[in-house]
Amino acid sequence: MPRLSEVIAALDALWPPERAEGWDAVGTVCGEPDAEVRRVLFAVDPVQEIADEAVRLGADLIVTHHPLYLRGTTTVAAGHFKGRVVHTLIKHDIALHVAHTNADTADPGVSDALAGALDIRVVRPLVPDATDPSGRRGLGRICELDHPMTLGEFAARAAARLPATAQGIRVAGDTGALVKTVAVSGGSGDGLFDAVRASGADAFLTADLRHHPVSEATQHAPLGLIDAAHWATEWPWCEQAAAQLDEISDRHGWDLRVHVSKTVTDPWSSHHSSGAPN
């Protein structure tokens, strides 16, 4: 069985922590470096439901996309919900490791997994990493469909292929417009409109789109916008990352048991409509 330090070294090779944004908090949150690792659980959010799932599963390590303490803390007291997560993990000898913006821009990264879930072909990064001579790393991806379809049809494909959430899929733009080239970015993406417009993409699929940026984007150019839930656009990365660790385990003879949580940790729990168009 590998030690935690060996597994973390392999994960850091996939998603080097030095490639994370300066404001980010990636890496190992808790865990004994010499502890043996047999089972690993991948998830988007390091919330109590995931910690409890890891306990039931008998996992030794959780790998999440989102940080537990993004802005730092002065306490891990169990009276606070984040502290309770830490207490649960330490009590059951479960390590926690985070790959966030360093996984967003990786090759393959979060947006590659999103494109794969949508069954569209990746052409290049939306915002290339200037330090990558191969031109494969970067934020978001520009993709091509096998054949043109309407914006409405592509939105329906996203609804069918991404994990179901209370929010579902929202669309801005002419649902009858033809789409061939699509920009995708897992997670919050309304800061990327300039790059999307410059790319010439017909549509942009991302999450957390806000009223004013969307209103301005639709007035600026005939760009189709598809807004999915943040969790749903990043969950495919968990399957991709688990497959990467499986391959490493096989190569090293580690015999790890790698799992992907299907627990929906999107915070929105229900959706109500007064009859607005869907």
PDB file of N, CA and C in Angstrom, residues 112-202:
ATOM      1  N   ASP A 112     -11.725  20.310 -19.727  1.00  0.00           N
ATOM      2  CA  ASP A 112     -11.639  19.145 -20.608  1.00  0.00           C
ATOM      3  C   ASP A 112     -12.672  18.104 -20.189  1.00  0.00           C
ATOM      4  N   ALA A 113     -12.797  17.903 -18.874  1.00  0.00           N
ATOM      5  CA  ALA A 113     -13.784  16.943 -18.376  1.00  0.00           C
ATOM      6  C   ALA A 113     -15.199  17.398 -18.706  1.00  0.00           C
ATOM      7  N   LEU A 114     -15.449  18.710 -18.604  1.00  0.00           N
ATOM      8  CA  LEU A 114     -16.762  19.254 -18.953  1.00  0.00           C
ATOM      9  C   LEU A 114     -17.052  19.022 -20.428  1.00  0.00           C
ATOM     10  N   ALA A 115     -16.074  19.293 -21.290  1.00  0.00           N
ATOM     11  CA  ALA A 115     -16.255  19.060 -22.725  1.00  0.00           C
ATOM     12  C   ALA A 115     -16.510  17.582 -23.006  1.00  0.00           C
ATOM     13  N   GLY A 116     -15.802  16.718 -22.292  1.00  0.00           N
ATOM     14  CA  GLY A 116     -16.007  15.288 -22.474  1.00  0.00           C
ATOM     15  C   GLY A 116     -17.413  14.859 -22.097  1.00  0.00           C
ATOM     16  N   ALA A 117     -17.932  15.417 -21.015  1.00  0.00           N
ATOM     17  CA  ALA A 117     -19.295  15.092 -20.597  1.00  0.00           C
ATOM     18  C   ALA A 117     -20.312  15.540 -21.635  1.00  0.00           C
ATOM     19  N   LEU A 118     -20.011  16.639 -22.331  1.00  0.00           N
ATOM     20  CA  LEU A 118     -20.908  17.171 -23.352  1.00  0.00           C
ATOM     21  C   LEU A 118     -20.676  16.528 -24.716  1.00  0.00           C
ATOM     22  N   ASP A 119     -19.636  15.690 -24.817  1.00  0.00           N
ATOM     23  CA  ASP A 119     -19.281  15.010 -26.062  1.00  0.00           C
ATOM     24  C   ASP A 119     -18.989  16.008 -27.181  1.00  0.00           C
ATOM     25  N   ILE A 120     -18.141  16.977 -26.867  1.00  0.00           N
ATOM     26  CA  ILE A 120     -17.687  17.934 -27.866  1.00  0.00           C
ATOM     27  C   ILE A 120     -16.165  17.918 -27.888  1.00  0.00           C
ATOM     28  N   ARG A 121     -15.594  18.223 -29.042  1.00  0.00           N
ATOM     29  CA  ARG A 121     -14.153  18.083 -29.256  1.00  0.00           C
ATOM     30  C   ARG A 121     -13.404  19.343 -28.834  1.00  0.00           C
ATOM     31  N   VAL A 122     -12.414  19.177 -27.964  1.00  0.00           N
ATOM     32  CA  VAL A 122     -11.585  20.298 -27.520  1.00  0.00           C
ATOM     33  C   VAL A 122     -10.616  20.685 -28.632  1.00  0.00           C
ATOM     34  N   VAL A 123     -10.556  21.983 -28.920  1.00  0.00           N
ATOM     35  CA  VAL A 123      -9.646  22.501 -29.934  1.00  0.00           C
ATOM     36  C   VAL A 123      -8.429  23.167 -29.295  1.00  0.00           C
ATOM     37  N   ARG A 124      -8.682  24.003 -28.281  1.00  0.00           N
ATOM     38  CA  ARG A 124      -7.583  24.730 -27.641  1.00  0.00           C
ATOM     39  C   ARG A 124      -8.109  25.364 -26.350  1.00  0.00           C
ATOM     40  N   PRO A 125      -7.193  25.866 -25.501  1.00  0.00           N
ATOM     41  CA  PRO A 125      -7.638  26.595 -24.314  1.00  0.00           C
ATOM     42  C   PRO A 125      -8.318  27.907 -24.693  1.00  0.00           C
ATOM     43  N   LEU A 126      -9.268  28.316 -23.875  1.00  0.00           N
ATOM     44  CA  LEU A 126      -9.900  29.621 -24.068  1.00  0.00           C
ATOM     45  C   LEU A 126      -8.928  30.734 -23.694  1.00  0.00           C
ATOM     46  N   VAL A 127      -8.273  30.600 -22.558  1.00  0.00           N
ATOM     47  CA  VAL A 127      -7.238  31.544 -22.106  1.00  0.00           C
ATOM     48  C   VAL A 127      -5.961  30.736 -21.900  1.00  0.00           C
ATOM     49  N   PRO A 128      -5.075  30.693 -22.878  1.00  0.00           N
ATOM     50  CA  PRO A 128      -3.880  29.842 -22.784  1.00  0.00           C
ATOM     51  C   PRO A 128      -2.964  30.257 -21.634  1.00  0.00           C
ATOM     52  N   ASP A 129      -2.287  29.262 -21.068  1.00  0.00           N
ATOM     53  CA  ASP A 129      -1.260  29.496 -20.061  1.00  0.00           C
ATOM     54  C   ASP A 129       0.023  29.884 -20.789  1.00  0.00           C
ATOM     55  N   ALA A 130       0.477  31.103 -20.562  1.00  0.00           N
ATOM     56  CA  ALA A 130       1.647  31.613 -21.277  1.00  0.00           C
ATOM     57  C   ALA A 130       2.913  30.828 -20.969  1.00  0.00           C
ATOM     58  N   THR A 131       2.911  30.064 -19.865  1.00  0.00           N
ATOM     59  CA  THR A 131       4.107  29.299 -19.497  1.00  0.00           C
ATOM     60  C   THR A 131       4.133  27.906 -20.117  1.00  0.00           C
ATOM     61  N   ASP A 132       3.100  27.562 -20.895  1.00  0.00           N
ATOM     62  CA  ASP A 132       3.015  26.229 -21.491  1.00  0.00           C
ATOM     63  C   ASP A 132       3.380  26.290 -22.966  1.00  0.00           C
ATOM     64  N   PRO A 133       4.567  25.833 -23.352  1.00  0.00           N
ATOM     65  CA  PRO A 133       4.979  25.909 -24.762  1.00  0.00           C
ATOM     66  C   PRO A 133       4.133  25.039 -25.683  1.00  0.00           C
ATOM     67  N   SER A 134       3.470  24.023 -25.124  1.00  0.00           N
ATOM     68  CA  SER A 134       2.643  23.145 -25.949  1.00  0.00           C
ATOM     69  C   SER A 134       1.312  23.781 -26.311  1.00  0.00           C
ATOM     70  N   GLY A 135       0.920  24.833 -25.572  1.00  0.00           N
ATOM     71  CA  GLY A 135      -0.338  25.507 -25.829  1.00  0.00           C
ATOM     72  C   GLY A 135      -1.562  24.709 -25.442  1.00  0.00           C
ATOM     73  N   ARG A 136      -1.420  23.751 -24.531  1.00  0.00           N
ATOM     74  CA  ARG A 136      -2.540  22.890 -24.143  1.00  0.00           C
ATOM     75  C   ARG A 136      -3.148  23.260 -22.798  1.00  0.00           C
ATOM     76  N   ARG A 137      -2.349  23.876 -21.927  1.00  0.00           N
ATOM     77  CA  ARG A 137      -2.876  24.270 -20.626  1.00  0.00           C
ATOM     78  C   ARG A 137      -3.538  25.637 -20.711  1.00  0.00           C
ATOM     79  N   GLY A 138      -4.413  25.899 -19.747  1.00  0.00           N
ATOM     80  CA  GLY A 138      -5.052  27.202 -19.695  1.00  0.00           C
ATOM     81  C   GLY A 138      -6.454  27.113 -19.143  1.00  0.00           C
ATOM     82  N   LEU A 139      -7.097  28.246 -19.030  1.00  0.00           N
ATOM     83  CA  LEU A 139      -8.433  28.321 -18.447  1.00  0.00           C
ATOM     84  C   LEU A 139      -9.491  28.177 -19.526  1.00  0.00           C
ATOM     85  N   GLY A 140     -10.496  27.326 -19.291  1.00  0.00           N
ATOM     86  CA  GLY A 140     -11.562  27.116 -20.253  1.00  0.00           C
ATOM     87  C   GLY A 140     -11.070  26.408 -21.501  1.00  0.00           C
ATOM     88  N   ARG A 141     -12.019  26.047 -22.365  1.00  0.00           N
ATOM     89  CA  ARG A 141     -11.661  25.379 -23.619  1.00  0.00           C
ATOM     90  C   ARG A 141     -12.568  25.872 -24.747  1.00  0.00           C
ATOM     91  N   ILE A 142     -11.996  25.974 -25.946  1.00  0.00           N
ATOM     92  CA  ILE A 142     -12.762  26.197 -27.165  1.00  0.00           C
ATOM     93  C   ILE A 142     -13.000  24.825 -27.784  1.00  0.00           C
ATOM     94  N   CYS A 143     -14.255  24.542 -28.119  1.00  0.00           N
ATOM     95  CA  CYS A 143     -14.630  23.214 -28.585  1.00  0.00           C
ATOM     96  C   CYS A 143     -15.457  23.310 -29.857  1.00  0.00           C
ATOM     97  N   GLU A 144     -15.507  22.199 -30.569  1.00  0.00           N
ATOM     98  CA  GLU A 144     -16.322  22.116 -31.775  1.00  0.00           C
ATOM     99  C   GLU A 144     -17.293  20.953 -31.674  1.00  0.00           C
ATOM    100  N   LEU A 145     -18.512  21.166 -32.166  1.00  0.00           N
ATOM    101  CA  LEU A 145     -19.497  20.105 -32.253  1.00  0.00           C
ATOM    102  C   LEU A 145     -19.240  19.292 -33.516  1.00  0.00           C
ATOM    103  N   ASP A 146     -19.644  18.036 -33.520  1.00  0.00           N
ATOM    104  CA  ASP A 146     -19.493  17.200 -34.707  1.00  0.00           C
ATOM    105  C   ASP A 146     -20.326  17.720 -35.869  1.00  0.00           C
ATOM    106  N   HIS A 147     -21.471  18.295 -35.531  1.00  0.00           N
ATOM    107  CA  HIS A 147     -22.333  18.894 -36.551  1.00  0.00           C
ATOM    108  C   HIS A 147     -23.100  20.034 -35.901  1.00  0.00           C
ATOM    109  N   PRO A 148     -23.438  21.068 -36.678  1.00  0.00           N
ATOM    110  CA  PRO A 148     -24.154  22.206 -36.082  1.00  0.00           C
ATOM    111  C   PRO A 148     -25.497  21.789 -35.508  1.00  0.00           C
ATOM    112  N   MET A 149     -25.893  22.471 -34.439  1.00  0.00           N
ATOM    113  CA  MET A 149     -27.221  22.299 -33.861  1.00  0.00           C
ATOM    114  C   MET A 149     -27.671  23.646 -33.332  1.00  0.00           C
ATOM    115  N   THR A 150     -28.940  23.770 -33.020  1.00  0.00           N
ATOM    116  CA  THR A 150     -29.412  25.045 -32.501  1.00  0.00           C
ATOM    117  C   THR A 150     -28.967  25.214 -31.054  1.00  0.00           C
ATOM    118  N   LEU A 151     -28.984  26.459 -30.618  1.00  0.00           N
ATOM    119  CA  LEU A 151     -28.640  26.736 -29.215  1.00  0.00           C
ATOM    120  C   LEU A 151     -29.572  25.970 -28.285  1.00  0.00           C
ATOM    121  N   GLY A 152     -30.849  25.916 -28.629  1.00  0.00           N
ATOM    122  CA  GLY A 152     -31.802  25.174 -27.813  1.00  0.00           C
ATOM    123  C   GLY A 152     -31.482  23.694 -27.749  1.00  0.00           C
ATOM    124  N   GLU A 153     -31.075  23.118 -28.888  1.00  0.00           N
ATOM    125  CA  GLU A 153     -30.718  21.699 -28.910  1.00  0.00           C
ATOM    126  C   GLU A 153     -29.461  21.445 -28.080  1.00  0.00           C
ATOM    127  N   PHE A 154     -28.494  22.355 -28.172  1.00  0.00           N
ATOM    128  CA  PHE A 154     -27.274  22.158 -27.383  1.00  0.00           C
ATOM    129  C   PHE A 154     -27.570  22.291 -25.889  1.00  0.00           C
ATOM    130  N   ALA A 155     -28.451  23.224 -25.528  1.00  0.00           N
ATOM    131  CA  ALA A 155     -28.839  23.352 -24.123  1.00  0.00           C
ATOM    132  C   ALA A 155     -29.511  22.073 -23.631  1.00  0.00           C
ATOM    133  N   ALA A 156     -30.333  21.472 -24.482  1.00  0.00           N
ATOM    134  CA  ALA A 156     -30.984  20.216 -24.119  1.00  0.00           C
ATOM    135  C   ALA A 156     -29.945  19.108 -23.931  1.00  0.00           C
ATOM    136  N   ARG A 157     -28.903  19.104 -24.784  1.00  0.00           N
ATOM    137  CA  ARG A 157     -27.824  18.130 -24.616  1.00  0.00           C
ATOM    138  C   ARG A 157     -27.144  18.326 -23.263  1.00  0.00           C
ATOM    139  N   ALA A 158     -26.874  19.590 -22.912  1.00  0.00           N
ATOM    140  CA  ALA A 158     -26.240  19.863 -21.612  1.00  0.00           C
ATOM    141  C   ALA A 158     -27.121  19.375 -20.468  1.00  0.00           C
ATOM    142  N   ALA A 159     -28.425  19.619 -20.572  1.00  0.00           N
ATOM    143  CA  ALA A 159     -29.339  19.185 -19.514  1.00  0.00           C
ATOM    144  C   ALA A 159     -29.350  17.669 -19.387  1.00  0.00           C
ATOM    145  N   ALA A 160     -29.217  16.961 -20.506  1.00  0.00           N
ATOM    146  CA  ALA A 160     -29.255  15.505 -20.485  1.00  0.00           C
ATOM    147  C   ALA A 160     -27.941  14.890 -20.009  1.00  0.00           C
ATOM    148  N   ARG A 161     -26.815  15.561 -20.273  1.00  0.00           N
ATOM    149  CA  ARG A 161     -25.512  14.954 -20.016  1.00  0.00           C
ATOM    150  C   ARG A 161     -24.859  15.394 -18.706  1.00  0.00           C
ATOM    151  N   LEU A 162     -25.197  16.574 -18.212  1.00  0.00           N
ATOM    152  CA  LEU A 162     -24.615  17.022 -16.944  1.00  0.00           C
ATOM    153  C   LEU A 162     -25.472  16.519 -15.779  1.00  0.00           C
ATOM    154  N   PRO A 163     -24.877  16.378 -14.597  1.00  0.00           N
ATOM    155  CA  PRO A 163     -25.659  15.919 -13.452  1.00  0.00           C
ATOM    156  C   PRO A 163     -26.846  16.836 -13.178  1.00  0.00           C
ATOM    157  N   ALA A 164     -27.965  16.252 -12.807  1.00  0.00           N
ATOM    158  CA  ALA A 164     -29.185  17.021 -12.558  1.00  0.00           C
ATOM    159  C   ALA A 164     -29.063  17.826 -11.274  1.00  0.00           C
ATOM    160  N   THR A 165     -29.512  19.069 -11.325  1.00  0.00           N
ATOM    161  CA  THR A 165     -29.546  19.944 -10.153  1.00  0.00           C
ATOM    162  C   THR A 165     -30.867  20.689 -10.133  1.00  0.00           C
ATOM    163  N   ALA A 166     -31.166  21.337  -9.010  1.00  0.00           N
ATOM    164  CA  ALA A 166     -32.404  22.104  -8.898  1.00  0.00           C
ATOM    165  C   ALA A 166     -32.451  23.240  -9.909  1.00  0.00           C
ATOM    166  N   GLN A 167     -31.303  23.847 -10.179  1.00  0.00           N
ATOM    167  CA  GLN A 167     -31.266  24.968 -11.116  1.00  0.00           C
ATOM    168  C   GLN A 167     -31.581  24.529 -12.537  1.00  0.00           C
ATOM    169  N   GLY A 168     -31.045  23.389 -12.932  1.00  0.00           N
ATOM    170  CA  GLY A 168     -31.173  22.972 -14.320  1.00  0.00           C
ATOM    171  C   GLY A 168     -30.272  23.806 -15.216  1.00  0.00           C
ATOM    172  N   ILE A 169     -30.733  24.079 -16.429  1.00  0.00           N
ATOM    173  CA  ILE A 169     -29.960  24.808 -17.427  1.00  0.00           C
ATOM    174  C   ILE A 169     -30.722  26.072 -17.820  1.00  0.00           C
ATOM    175  N   ARG A 170     -30.046  27.222 -17.769  1.00  0.00           N
ATOM    176  CA  ARG A 170     -30.644  28.476 -18.217  1.00  0.00           C
ATOM    177  C   ARG A 170     -29.978  28.908 -19.517  1.00  0.00           C
ATOM    178  N   VAL A 171     -30.757  29.552 -20.381  1.00  0.00           N
ATOM    179  CA  VAL A 171     -30.262  29.956 -21.690  1.00  0.00           C
ATOM    180  C   VAL A 171     -30.552  31.426 -21.924  1.00  0.00           C
ATOM    181  N   ALA A 172     -29.581  32.133 -22.469  1.00  0.00           N
ATOM    182  CA  ALA A 172     -29.768  33.513 -22.926  1.00  0.00           C
ATOM    183  C   ALA A 172     -29.387  33.561 -24.398  1.00  0.00           C
ATOM    184  N   GLY A 173     -30.250  34.153 -25.219  1.00  0.00           N
ATOM    185  CA  GLY A 173     -29.976  34.247 -26.646  1.00  0.00           C
ATOM    186  C   GLY A 173     -31.044  33.557 -27.460  1.00  0.00           C
ATOM    187  N   ASP A 174     -30.860  33.581 -28.753  1.00  0.00           N
ATOM    188  CA  ASP A 174     -31.808  33.004 -29.703  1.00  0.00           C
ATOM    189  C   ASP A 174     -31.652  31.485 -29.710  1.00  0.00           C
ATOM    190  N   THR A 175     -32.634  30.769 -29.168  1.00  0.00           N
ATOM    191  CA  THR A 175     -32.518  29.317 -29.076  1.00  0.00           C
ATOM    192  C   THR A 175     -32.535  28.645 -30.446  1.00  0.00           C
ATOM    193  N   GLY A 176     -32.941  29.377 -31.495  1.00  0.00           N
ATOM    194  CA  GLY A 176     -32.935  28.824 -32.840  1.00  0.00           C
ATOM    195  C   GLY A 176     -31.648  29.065 -33.605  1.00  0.00           C
ATOM    196  N   ALA A 177     -30.732  29.849 -33.030  1.00  0.00           N
ATOM    197  CA  ALA A 177     -29.466  30.150 -33.703  1.00  0.00           C
ATOM    198  C   ALA A 177     -28.598  28.903 -33.792  1.00  0.00           C
ATOM    199  N   LEU A 178     -27.895  28.742 -34.907  1.00  0.00           N
ATOM    200  CA  LEU A 178     -27.037  27.580 -35.088  1.00  0.00           C
ATOM    201  C   LEU A 178     -25.727  27.731 -34.316  1.00  0.00           C
ATOM    202  N   VAL A 179     -25.299  26.630 -33.729  1.00  0.00           N
ATOM    203  CA  VAL A 179     -24.086  26.599 -32.921  1.00  0.00           C
ATOM    204  C   VAL A 179     -23.151  25.534 -33.487  1.00  0.00           C
ATOM    205  N   LYS A 180     -21.910  25.912 -33.709  1.00  0.00           N
ATOM    206  CA  LYS A 180     -20.878  24.974 -34.158  1.00  0.00           C
ATOM    207  C   LYS A 180     -19.680  24.985 -33.219  1.00  0.00           C
ATOM    208  N   THR A 181     -19.280  26.189 -32.793  1.00  0.00           N
ATOM    209  CA  THR A 181     -18.132  26.339 -31.895  1.00  0.00           C
ATOM    210  C   THR A 181     -18.622  26.792 -30.529  1.00  0.00           C
ATOM    211  N   VAL A 182     -18.157  26.114 -29.480  1.00  0.00           N
ATOM    212  CA  VAL A 182     -18.624  26.392 -28.122  1.00  0.00           C
ATOM    213  C   VAL A 182     -17.424  26.615 -27.205  1.00  0.00           C
ATOM    214  N   ALA A 183     -17.482  27.676 -26.412  1.00  0.00           N
ATOM    215  CA  ALA A 183     -16.519  27.871 -25.329  1.00  0.00           C
ATOM    216  C   ALA A 183     -17.116  27.283 -24.056  1.00  0.00           C
ATOM    217  N   VAL A 184     -16.306  26.572 -23.281  1.00  0.00           N
ATOM    218  CA  VAL A 184     -16.777  26.024 -22.008  1.00  0.00           C
ATOM    219  C   VAL A 184     -15.782  26.376 -20.915  1.00  0.00           C
ATOM    220  N   SER A 185     -16.308  26.597 -19.720  1.00  0.00           N
ATOM    221  CA  SER A 185     -15.451  26.826 -18.563  1.00  0.00           C
ATOM    222  C   SER A 185     -16.177  26.315 -17.324  1.00  0.00           C
ATOM    223  N   GLY A 186     -15.620  25.294 -16.686  1.00  0.00           N
ATOM    224  CA  GLY A 186     -16.219  24.773 -15.466  1.00  0.00           C
ATOM    225  C   GLY A 186     -16.146  25.789 -14.352  1.00  0.00           C
ATOM    226  N   GLY A 187     -17.242  25.917 -13.585  1.00  0.00           N
ATOM    227  CA  GLY A 187     -17.288  26.885 -12.498  1.00  0.00           C
ATOM    228  C   GLY A 187     -17.668  28.265 -12.984  1.00  0.00           C
ATOM    229  N   SER A 188     -17.416  29.280 -12.164  1.00  0.00           N
ATOM    230  CA  SER A 188     -17.830  30.650 -12.459  1.00  0.00           C
ATOM    231  C   SER A 188     -17.082  31.193 -13.668  1.00  0.00           C
ATOM    232  N   GLY A 189     -17.845  31.652 -14.697  1.00  0.00           N
ATOM    233  CA  GLY A 189     -17.177  32.037 -15.927  1.00  0.00           C
ATOM    234  C   GLY A 189     -17.531  33.386 -16.502  1.00  0.00           C
ATOM    235  N   ASP A 190     -18.290  34.233 -15.758  1.00  0.00           N
ATOM    236  CA  ASP A 190     -18.690  35.487 -16.409  1.00  0.00           C
ATOM    237  C   ASP A 190     -17.595  36.545 -16.429  1.00  0.00           C
ATOM    238  N   GLY A 191     -16.412  36.201 -15.942  1.00  0.00           N
ATOM    239  CA  GLY A 191     -15.269  37.094 -16.113  1.00  0.00           C
ATOM    240  C   GLY A 191     -14.513  36.817 -17.402  1.00  0.00           C
ATOM    241  N   LEU A 192     -15.024  35.867 -18.201  1.00  0.00           N
ATOM    242  CA  LEU A 192     -14.305  35.441 -19.402  1.00  0.00           C
ATOM    243  C   LEU A 192     -14.966  35.900 -20.691  1.00  0.00           C
ATOM    244  N   PHE A 193     -15.945  36.793 -20.591  1.00  0.00           N
ATOM    245  CA  PHE A 193     -16.688  37.191 -21.781  1.00  0.00           C
ATOM    246  C   PHE A 193     -15.791  37.798 -22.870  1.00  0.00           C
ATOM    247  N   ASP A 194     -14.816  38.601 -22.495  1.00  0.00           N
ATOM    248  CA  ASP A 194     -13.936  39.198 -23.507  1.00  0.00           C
ATOM    249  C   ASP A 194     -13.192  38.118 -24.281  1.00  0.00           C
ATOM    250  N   ALA A 195     -12.678  37.114 -23.575  1.00  0.00           N
ATOM    251  CA  ALA A 195     -11.957  36.026 -24.234  1.00  0.00           C
ATOM    252  C   ALA A 195     -12.891  35.206 -25.114  1.00  0.00           C
ATOM    253  N   VAL A 196     -14.112  34.999 -24.646  1.00  0.00           N
ATOM    254  CA  VAL A 196     -15.085  34.230 -25.434  1.00  0.00           C
ATOM    255  C   VAL A 196     -15.414  34.964 -26.726  1.00  0.00           C
ATOM    256  N   ARG A 197     -15.666  36.270 -26.622  1.00  0.00           N
ATOM    257  CA  ARG A 197     -15.975  37.051 -27.832  1.00  0.00           C
ATOM    258  C   ARG A 197     -14.794  37.046 -28.804  1.00  0.00           C
ATOM    259  N   ALA A 198     -13.599  37.180 -28.269  1.00  0.00           N
ATOM    260  CA  ALA A 198     -12.414  37.197 -29.124  1.00  0.00           C
ATOM    261  C   ALA A 198     -12.197  35.857 -29.820  1.00  0.00           C
ATOM    262  N   SER A 199     -12.684  34.782 -29.213  1.00  0.00           N
ATOM    263  CA  SER A 199     -12.500  33.448 -29.786  1.00  0.00           C
ATOM    264  C   SER A 199     -13.399  33.204 -30.983  1.00  0.00           C
ATOM    265  N   GLY A 200     -14.479  33.977 -31.095  1.00  0.00           N
ATOM    266  CA  GLY A 200     -15.434  33.759 -32.174  1.00  0.00           C
ATOM    267  C   GLY A 200     -16.402  32.633 -31.920  1.00  0.00           C
ATOM    268  N   ALA A 201     -16.485  32.142 -30.694  1.00  0.00           N
ATOM    269  CA  ALA A 201     -17.396  31.044 -30.365  1.00  0.00           C
ATOM    270  C   ALA A 201     -18.848  31.476 -30.573  1.00  0.00           C
ATOM    271  N   ASP A 202     -19.682  30.511 -30.941  1.00  0.00           N
ATOM    272  CA  ASP A 202     -21.106  30.776 -31.132  1.00  0.00           C
ATOM    273  C   ASP A 202     -21.866  30.755 -29.814  1.00  0.00           C
TER     274      ASP A 202
END
